[in-house]
Coordinates of C-alpha atoms in Angstrom, one line a residue:
X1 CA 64.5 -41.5 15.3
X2 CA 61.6 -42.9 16.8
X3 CA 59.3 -42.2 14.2
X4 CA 56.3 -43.8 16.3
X5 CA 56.9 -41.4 19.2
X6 CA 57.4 -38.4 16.1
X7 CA 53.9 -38.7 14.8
X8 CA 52.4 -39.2 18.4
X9 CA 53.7 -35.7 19.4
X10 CA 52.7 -34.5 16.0
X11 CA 49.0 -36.0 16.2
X12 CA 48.7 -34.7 20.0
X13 CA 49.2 -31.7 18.7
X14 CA 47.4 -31.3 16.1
X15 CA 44.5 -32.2 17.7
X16 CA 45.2 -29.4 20.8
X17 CA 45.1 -27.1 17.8
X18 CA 42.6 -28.5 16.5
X19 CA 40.5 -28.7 19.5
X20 CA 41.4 -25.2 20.5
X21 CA 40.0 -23.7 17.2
X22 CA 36.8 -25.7 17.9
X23 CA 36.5 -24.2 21.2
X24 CA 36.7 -20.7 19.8
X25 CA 34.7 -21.6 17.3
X26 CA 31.8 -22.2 19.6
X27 CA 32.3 -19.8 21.9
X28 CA 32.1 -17.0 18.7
X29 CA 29.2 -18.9 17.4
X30 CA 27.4 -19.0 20.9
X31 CA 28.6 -15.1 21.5
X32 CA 26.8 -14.4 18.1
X33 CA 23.1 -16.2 19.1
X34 CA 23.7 -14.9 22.5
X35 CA 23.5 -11.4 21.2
X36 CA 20.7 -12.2 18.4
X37 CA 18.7 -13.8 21.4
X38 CA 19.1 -10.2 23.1
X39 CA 18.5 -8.4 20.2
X40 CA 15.4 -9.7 19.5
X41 CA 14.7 -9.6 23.6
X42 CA 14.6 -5.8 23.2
X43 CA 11.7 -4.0 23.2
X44 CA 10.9 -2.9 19.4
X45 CA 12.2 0.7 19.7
X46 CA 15.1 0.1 21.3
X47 CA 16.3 -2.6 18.3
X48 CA 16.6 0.2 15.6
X49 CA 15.8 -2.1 13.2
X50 CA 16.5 -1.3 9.7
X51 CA 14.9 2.7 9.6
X52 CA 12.1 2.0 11.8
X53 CA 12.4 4.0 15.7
X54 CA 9.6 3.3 17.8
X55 CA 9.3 4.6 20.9
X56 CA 9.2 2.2 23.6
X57 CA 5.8 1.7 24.8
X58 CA 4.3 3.0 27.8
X59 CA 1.1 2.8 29.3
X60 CA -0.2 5.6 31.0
X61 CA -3.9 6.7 31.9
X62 CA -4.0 9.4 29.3
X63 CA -3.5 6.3 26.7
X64 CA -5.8 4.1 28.7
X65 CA -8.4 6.9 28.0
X66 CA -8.0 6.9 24.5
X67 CA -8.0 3.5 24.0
X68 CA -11.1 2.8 25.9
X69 CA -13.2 5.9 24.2
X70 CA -11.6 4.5 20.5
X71 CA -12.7 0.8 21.6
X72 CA -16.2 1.6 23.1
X73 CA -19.5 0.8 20.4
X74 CA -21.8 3.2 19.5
X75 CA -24.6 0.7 18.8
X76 CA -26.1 -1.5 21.0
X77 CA -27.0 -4.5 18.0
X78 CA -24.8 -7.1 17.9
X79 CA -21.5 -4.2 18.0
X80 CA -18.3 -5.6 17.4
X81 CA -15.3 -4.4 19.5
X82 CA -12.0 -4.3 17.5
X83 CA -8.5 -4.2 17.2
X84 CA -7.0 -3.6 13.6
X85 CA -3.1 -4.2 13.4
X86 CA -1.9 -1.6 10.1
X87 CA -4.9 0.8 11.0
X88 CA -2.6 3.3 9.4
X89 CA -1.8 1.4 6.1
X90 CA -3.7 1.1 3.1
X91 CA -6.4 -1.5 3.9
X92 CA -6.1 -1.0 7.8
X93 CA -7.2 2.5 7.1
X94 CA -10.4 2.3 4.9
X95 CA -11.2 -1.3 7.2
X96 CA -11.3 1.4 10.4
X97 CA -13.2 3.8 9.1
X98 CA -16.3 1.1 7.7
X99 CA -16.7 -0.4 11.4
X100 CA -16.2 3.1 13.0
X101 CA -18.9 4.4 10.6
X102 CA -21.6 1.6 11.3
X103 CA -21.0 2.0 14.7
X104 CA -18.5 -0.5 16.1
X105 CA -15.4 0.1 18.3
X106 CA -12.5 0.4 16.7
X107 CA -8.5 0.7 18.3
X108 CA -6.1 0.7 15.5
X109 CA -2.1 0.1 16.1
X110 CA 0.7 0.8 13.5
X111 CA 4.4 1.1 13.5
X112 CA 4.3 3.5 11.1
X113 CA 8.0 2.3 9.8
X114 CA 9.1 4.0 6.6
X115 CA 8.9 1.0 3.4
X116 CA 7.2 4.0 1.7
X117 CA 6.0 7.8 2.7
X118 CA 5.4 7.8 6.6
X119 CA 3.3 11.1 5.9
X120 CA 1.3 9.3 3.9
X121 CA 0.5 7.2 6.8
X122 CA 0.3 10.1 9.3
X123 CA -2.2 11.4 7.2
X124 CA -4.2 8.2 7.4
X125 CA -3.8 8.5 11.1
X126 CA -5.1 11.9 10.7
X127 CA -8.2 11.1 8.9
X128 CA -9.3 7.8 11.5
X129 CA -8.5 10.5 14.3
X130 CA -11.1 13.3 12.8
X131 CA -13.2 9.9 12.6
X132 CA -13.1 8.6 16.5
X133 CA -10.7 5.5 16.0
X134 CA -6.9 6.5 17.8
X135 CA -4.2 4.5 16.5
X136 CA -1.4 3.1 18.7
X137 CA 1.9 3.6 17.8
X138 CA 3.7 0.7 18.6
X139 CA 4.8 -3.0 17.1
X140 CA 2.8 -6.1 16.7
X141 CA 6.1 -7.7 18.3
X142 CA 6.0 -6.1 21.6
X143 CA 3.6 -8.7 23.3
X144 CA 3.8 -6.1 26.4
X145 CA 1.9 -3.6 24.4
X146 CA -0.2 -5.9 22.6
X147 CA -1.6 -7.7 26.1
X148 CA -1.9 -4.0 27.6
X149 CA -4.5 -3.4 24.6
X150 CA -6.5 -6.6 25.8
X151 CA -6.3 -5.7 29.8
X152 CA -7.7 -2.2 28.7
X153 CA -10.4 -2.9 26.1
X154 CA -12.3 -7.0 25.9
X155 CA -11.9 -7.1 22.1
X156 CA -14.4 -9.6 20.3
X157 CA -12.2 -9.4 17.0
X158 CA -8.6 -8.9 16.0
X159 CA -8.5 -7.5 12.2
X160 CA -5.1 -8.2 11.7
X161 CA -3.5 -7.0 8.5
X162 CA -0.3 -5.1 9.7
X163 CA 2.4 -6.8 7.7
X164 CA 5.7 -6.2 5.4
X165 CA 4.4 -5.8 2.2
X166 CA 5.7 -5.8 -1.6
X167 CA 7.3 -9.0 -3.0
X168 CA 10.5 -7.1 -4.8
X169 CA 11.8 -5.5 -1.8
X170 CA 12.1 -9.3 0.0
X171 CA 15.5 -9.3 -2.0
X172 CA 16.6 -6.0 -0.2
X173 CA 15.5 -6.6 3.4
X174 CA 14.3 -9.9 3.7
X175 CA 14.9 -10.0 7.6
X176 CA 11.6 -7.6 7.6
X177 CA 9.5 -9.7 6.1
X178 CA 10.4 -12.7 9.1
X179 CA 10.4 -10.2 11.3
X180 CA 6.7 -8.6 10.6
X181 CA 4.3 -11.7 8.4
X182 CA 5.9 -14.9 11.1
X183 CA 7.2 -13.5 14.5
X184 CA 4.2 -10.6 14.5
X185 CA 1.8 -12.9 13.7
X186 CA 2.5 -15.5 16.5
X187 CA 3.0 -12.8 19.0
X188 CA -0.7 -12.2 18.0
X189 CA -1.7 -15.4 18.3
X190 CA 0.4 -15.5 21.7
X191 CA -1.9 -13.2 23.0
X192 CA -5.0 -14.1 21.9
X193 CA -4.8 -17.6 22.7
X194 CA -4.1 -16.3 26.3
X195 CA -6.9 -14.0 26.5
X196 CA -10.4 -14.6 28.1
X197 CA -12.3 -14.9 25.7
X198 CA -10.8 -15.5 23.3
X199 CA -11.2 -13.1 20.4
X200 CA -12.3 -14.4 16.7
X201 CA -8.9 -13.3 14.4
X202 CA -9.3 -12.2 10.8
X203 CA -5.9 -11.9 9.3
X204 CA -4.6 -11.0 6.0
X205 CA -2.9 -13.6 3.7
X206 CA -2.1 -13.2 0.0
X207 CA -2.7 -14.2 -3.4
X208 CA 0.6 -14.6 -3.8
X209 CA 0.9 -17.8 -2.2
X210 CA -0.5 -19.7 -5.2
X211 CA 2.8 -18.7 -6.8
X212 CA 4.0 -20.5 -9.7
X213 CA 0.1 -22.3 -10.1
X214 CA -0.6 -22.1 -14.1
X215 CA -4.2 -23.4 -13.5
X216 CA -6.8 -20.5 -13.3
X217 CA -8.9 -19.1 -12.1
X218 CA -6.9 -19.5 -8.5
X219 CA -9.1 -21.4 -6.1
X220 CA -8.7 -22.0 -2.1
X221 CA -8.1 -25.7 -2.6
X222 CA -5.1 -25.2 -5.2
X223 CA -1.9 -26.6 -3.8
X224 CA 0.2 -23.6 -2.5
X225 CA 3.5 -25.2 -2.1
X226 CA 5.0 -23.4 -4.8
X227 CA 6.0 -19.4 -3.9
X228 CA 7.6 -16.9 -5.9
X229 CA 8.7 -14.5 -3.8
X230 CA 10.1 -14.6 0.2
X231 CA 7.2 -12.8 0.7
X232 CA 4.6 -15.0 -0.5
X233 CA 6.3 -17.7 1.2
X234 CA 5.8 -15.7 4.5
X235 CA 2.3 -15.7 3.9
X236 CA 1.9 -19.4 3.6
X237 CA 4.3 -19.5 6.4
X238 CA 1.2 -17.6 8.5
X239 CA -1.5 -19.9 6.9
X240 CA 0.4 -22.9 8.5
X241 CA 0.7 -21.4 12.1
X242 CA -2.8 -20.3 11.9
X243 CA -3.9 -23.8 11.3
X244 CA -1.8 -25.0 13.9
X245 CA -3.0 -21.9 16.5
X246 CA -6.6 -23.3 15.6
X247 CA -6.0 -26.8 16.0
X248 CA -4.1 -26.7 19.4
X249 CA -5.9 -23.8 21.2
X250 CA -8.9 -23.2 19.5
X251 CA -8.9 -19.5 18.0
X252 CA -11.4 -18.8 14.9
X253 CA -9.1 -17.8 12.6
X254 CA -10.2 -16.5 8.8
X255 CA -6.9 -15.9 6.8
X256 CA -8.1 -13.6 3.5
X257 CA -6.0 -13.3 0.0
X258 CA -6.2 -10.3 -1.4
X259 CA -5.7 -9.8 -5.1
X260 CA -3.9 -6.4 -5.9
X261 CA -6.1 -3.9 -3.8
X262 CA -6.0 -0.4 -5.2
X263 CA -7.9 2.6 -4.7
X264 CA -7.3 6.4 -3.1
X265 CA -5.3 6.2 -0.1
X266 CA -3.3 3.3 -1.7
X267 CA 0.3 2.0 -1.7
X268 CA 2.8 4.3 -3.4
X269 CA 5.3 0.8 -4.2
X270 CA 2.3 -0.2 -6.1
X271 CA 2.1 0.0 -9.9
X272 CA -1.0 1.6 -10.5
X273 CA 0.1 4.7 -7.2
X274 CA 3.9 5.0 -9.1
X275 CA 2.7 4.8 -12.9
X276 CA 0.5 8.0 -12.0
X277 CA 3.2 9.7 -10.3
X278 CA 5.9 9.2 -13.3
X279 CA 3.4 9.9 -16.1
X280 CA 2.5 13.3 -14.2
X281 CA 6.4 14.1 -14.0
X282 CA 7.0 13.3 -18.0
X283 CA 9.2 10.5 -16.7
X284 CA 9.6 7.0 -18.8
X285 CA 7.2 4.1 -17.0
X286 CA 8.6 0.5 -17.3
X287 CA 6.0 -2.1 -18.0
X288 CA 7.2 -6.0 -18.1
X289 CA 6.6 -8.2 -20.4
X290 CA 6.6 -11.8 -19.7
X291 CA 7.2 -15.3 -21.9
X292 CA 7.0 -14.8 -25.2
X293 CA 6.3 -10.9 -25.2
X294 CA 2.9 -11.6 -23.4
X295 CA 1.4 -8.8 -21.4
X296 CA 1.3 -9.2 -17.6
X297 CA -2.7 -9.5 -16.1
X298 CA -3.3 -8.2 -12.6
X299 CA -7.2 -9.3 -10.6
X300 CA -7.0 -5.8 -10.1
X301 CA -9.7 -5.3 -7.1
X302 CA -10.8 -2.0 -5.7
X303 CA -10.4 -1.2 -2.3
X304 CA -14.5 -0.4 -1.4
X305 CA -14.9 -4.6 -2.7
X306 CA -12.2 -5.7 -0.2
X307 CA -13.0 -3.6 2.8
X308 CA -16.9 -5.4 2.1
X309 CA -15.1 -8.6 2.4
X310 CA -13.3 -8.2 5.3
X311 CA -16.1 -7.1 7.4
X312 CA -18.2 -9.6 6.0
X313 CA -15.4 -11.9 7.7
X314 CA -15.3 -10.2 10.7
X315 CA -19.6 -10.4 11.2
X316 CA -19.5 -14.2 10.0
X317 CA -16.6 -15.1 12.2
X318 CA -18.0 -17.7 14.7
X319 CA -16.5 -17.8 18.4
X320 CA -13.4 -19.5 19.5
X321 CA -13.3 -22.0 21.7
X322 CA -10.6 -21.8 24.1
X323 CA -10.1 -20.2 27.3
X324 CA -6.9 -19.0 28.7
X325 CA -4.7 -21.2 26.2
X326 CA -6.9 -24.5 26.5
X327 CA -9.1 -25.7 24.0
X328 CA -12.6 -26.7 24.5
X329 CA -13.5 -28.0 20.9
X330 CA -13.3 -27.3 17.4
X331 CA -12.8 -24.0 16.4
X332 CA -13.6 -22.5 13.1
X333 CA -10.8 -21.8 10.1
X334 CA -11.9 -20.6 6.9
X335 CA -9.2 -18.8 4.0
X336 CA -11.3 -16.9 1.1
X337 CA -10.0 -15.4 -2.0
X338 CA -11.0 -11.7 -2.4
X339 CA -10.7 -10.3 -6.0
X340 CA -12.6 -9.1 -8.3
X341 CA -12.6 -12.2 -11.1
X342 CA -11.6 -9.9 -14.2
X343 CA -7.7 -9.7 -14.8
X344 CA -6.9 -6.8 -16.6
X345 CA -3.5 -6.2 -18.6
X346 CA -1.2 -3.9 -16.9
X347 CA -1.2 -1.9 -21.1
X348 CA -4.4 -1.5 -20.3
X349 CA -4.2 -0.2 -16.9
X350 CA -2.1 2.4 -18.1
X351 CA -4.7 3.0 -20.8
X352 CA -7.0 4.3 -18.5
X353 CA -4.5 6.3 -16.3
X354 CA -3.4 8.5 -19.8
X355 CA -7.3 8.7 -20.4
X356 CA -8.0 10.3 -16.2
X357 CA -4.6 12.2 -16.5
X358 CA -5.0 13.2 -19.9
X359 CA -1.6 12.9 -20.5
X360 CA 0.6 9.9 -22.6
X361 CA 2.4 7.8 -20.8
X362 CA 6.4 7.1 -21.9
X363 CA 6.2 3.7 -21.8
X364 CA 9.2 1.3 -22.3
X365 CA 8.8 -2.2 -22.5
X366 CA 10.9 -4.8 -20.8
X367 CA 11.2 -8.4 -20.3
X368 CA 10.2 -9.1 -16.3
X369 CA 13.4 -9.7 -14.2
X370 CA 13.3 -12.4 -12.0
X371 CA 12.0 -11.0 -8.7
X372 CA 9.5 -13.0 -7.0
X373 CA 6.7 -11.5 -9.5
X374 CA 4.2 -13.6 -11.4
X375 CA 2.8 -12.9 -14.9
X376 CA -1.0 -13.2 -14.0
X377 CA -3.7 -13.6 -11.1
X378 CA -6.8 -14.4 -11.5
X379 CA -9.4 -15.2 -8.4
X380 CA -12.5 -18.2 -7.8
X381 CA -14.4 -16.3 -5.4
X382 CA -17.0 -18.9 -4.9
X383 CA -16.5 -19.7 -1.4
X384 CA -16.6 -16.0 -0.6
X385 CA -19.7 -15.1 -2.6
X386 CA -21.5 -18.3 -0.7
X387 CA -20.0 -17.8 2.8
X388 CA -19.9 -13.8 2.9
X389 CA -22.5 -12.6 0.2
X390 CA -19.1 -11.1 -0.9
X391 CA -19.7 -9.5 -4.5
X392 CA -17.3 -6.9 -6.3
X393 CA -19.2 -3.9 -8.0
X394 CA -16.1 -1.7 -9.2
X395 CA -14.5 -2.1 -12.5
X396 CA -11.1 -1.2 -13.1
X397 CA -12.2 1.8 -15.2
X398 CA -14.2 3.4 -12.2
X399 CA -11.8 2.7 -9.6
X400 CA -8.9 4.0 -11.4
X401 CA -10.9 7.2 -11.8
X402 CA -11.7 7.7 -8.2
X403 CA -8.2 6.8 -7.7
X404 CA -6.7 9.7 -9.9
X405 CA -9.5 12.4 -8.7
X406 CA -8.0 11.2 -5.0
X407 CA -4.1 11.4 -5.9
X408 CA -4.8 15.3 -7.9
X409 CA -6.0 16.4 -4.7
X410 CA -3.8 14.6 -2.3
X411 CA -0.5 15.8 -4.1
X412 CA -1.4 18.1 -6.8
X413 CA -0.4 17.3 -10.7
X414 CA 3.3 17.6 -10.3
X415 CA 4.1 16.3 -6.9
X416 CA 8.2 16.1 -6.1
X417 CA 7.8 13.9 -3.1
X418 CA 9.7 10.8 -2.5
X419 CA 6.9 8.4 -2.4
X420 CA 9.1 4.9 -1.7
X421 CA 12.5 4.5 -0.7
X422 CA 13.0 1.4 -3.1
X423 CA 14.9 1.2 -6.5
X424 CA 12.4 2.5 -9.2
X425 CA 10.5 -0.9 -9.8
X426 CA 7.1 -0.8 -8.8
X427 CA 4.6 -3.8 -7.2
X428 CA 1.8 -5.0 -9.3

């Protein structure tokens, strides 16, 4: 037997086989990015991503007319024209209403997708409404919606704070969180870089991104290479696109981190929102525990502080500098913690819930799993009290007591509604 002419037939083919499977798979490998590519090609509503349906958007004159009356100033000083991104969410929502109120104009837009109680959100919508400011339905993705706002209404700002929120629920869905905090925020960008003029951008970062930092009190210039959570990791993601969105095409960008913002019309994933809910219903509350037994501290800052912050941004925000995607010089970025400098336990947080409920909390006590949480924040709010006059008034005491007088009238003492679809652990 020819065993030289054996192992050439064998070798040739083995590698026919071999080169056959290769070919398949690429072609499944370049089937599967084909369809990703289309997938995220589609507009927003017609993805049905995750539970979120949003109706594809389309611009009519009835909506042009809304727009325009919800964008137009009612003061003739210095008025700011705005878009806010998450006008129906927690911040967005109490952000509307202060520029609305002092006479700016004000178009909101919101997905309203369901992380936690869309009525909650609707109601929102309902209260900006009763106010003057209409909120677009629609997705800070769909660049067709978002350059249809600009062609109807010459916006001098972009408040931009619609986002996936919550660090825990990163392990759950953390295709949201790419989806909303990176490719939402350069579609924003996208847009604004393109407009004429330009608009100044105010965006919302996080505290989170100082992660695993054990220095305190957490300052801007503290390395945040270090994240916790996918979430957090997001946010620096958007700090390092806006600096790159500033440096090549000149748009004033001012990224803010917020340290755990609470107050009526809050978050229901949040601590503070849930804790109130399950010591109302008699049920048990969990509260971690990290290293060593130590209690868990929160820079627990109340929502009427932050919304003074962000418009302080918004009225300090200098002009950008481009013009239809070019830039014409430098362009100003800024990033300012806003908290309230006073970290609070979370024993103590629920200290003051039994004492505005008056009724005792079940507590159990557990060791913090690891889920992207940190045992402490605490803010340097220097640079914000020197560049915005920004200065927090509200104690954790007296915002937790406007909070609970807000929830008893919002839902009652006993309410039964499912506030987050989640597992039961709550954000801090």
């Amino acid at each position: 037997m020819d065993k030289g002419n054996y192992f050439g037939r064998v070798t040739s083919r083995w590698h026919s086989s071999a080169l056959a499977k290769l070919l398949c798979i690429t072609s499944i490998l370049l089937a599967l990015t084909v369809s990703v590519f289309l997938w995220m090609s589609l507009p927003r509503g017609s993805q049905g991503y995750g539970s979120l349906k949003v109706q594809v958007f389309q611009r009519n004159h009835e909506w042009e007319r809304k727009v325009i009356h919800s964008g137009s100033p009612n003061r003739n000083d210095n008025a700011l024209t705005v878009l806010v991104t998450g006008a129906a969410g927690f911040v967005g929502t109490h952000v509307s209403l202060a520029l609305k109120k002092r006479g700016d104009g004000v178009v909101g837009l919101d997905n309203f997708n369901s992380y936690y109680e869309v009525s909650l959100k609707r109601a929102r919508q309902e209260l900006l409404n009763k106010h003057g400011v209409f909120v677009v339905e629609g997705d800070i993705n769909d660049k067709f919606l978002i350059e249809s706002l600009f062609d109807v209404v010459q916006f001098t700002h972009v408040m931009h704070l619609a986002a996936q929120a919550g660090v825990r629920y990163a392990m759950q869905n953390p295709q949201s969180y790419i989806h909303s905090n990176i490719a939402g925020l350069v579609n924003i960008f996208e847009v604004c870089k393109a407009t004429n003029p330009q608009p100044a951008i105010v965006w919302a970062s996080s505290s989170s991104v100082y992660g695993l930092n054990t220095k305190v009190p957490f300052s801007e210039a503290d390395r945040t290479d270090q994240p916790a959570s996918l979430y957090a990791a997001t946010k620096k993601a958007g700090e390092e696109i806006a600096h790159t969105y500033n440096h090549i095409y000149g748009l004033s960008i001012t990224g803010l981190r917020f340290f755990t913002v609470y107050g009526p019309w809050g978050r229901p994933d949040m601590a503070y929102f849930s804790f109130t809910r399950d010591i109302l219903k008699g049920k048990p509350i969990s509260i971690y525990s990290g290293a060593g037994g130590k209690d868990l501290a929160r820079d627990f800052t109340y929502i009427d502080d932050i919304v003074k912050g962000c418009v302080a941004s918004l009225d300090t925000a200098e002009k950008s500098t481009g013009s239809g995607g070019k830039k014409s010089g430098p362009a100003m970025l800024r990033v300012f913690n806003l908290g309230n400098t006073s970290p609070v336990t979370v024993p103590t947080l629920v200290d003051i819930l039994e004492k505005y409920l008056k009724v005792k909390a079940k507590r159990e006590t557990i060791k913090m799993p690891r889920n992207g949480d940190v045992p402490f924040t605490h803010a340097n709010i220097s640079s914000a009290e020197l560049q915005l006059h920004y200065k927090p008034v509200t104690n954790l005491d007296t915002g937790l007591k406007k909070f609970v007088k807000w929830y008893l009238s919002y839902y009652g003492d006993s309410s039964n509604r499912k506030l987050w679809p989640g597992n039961n652990e709550q954000t801090l």
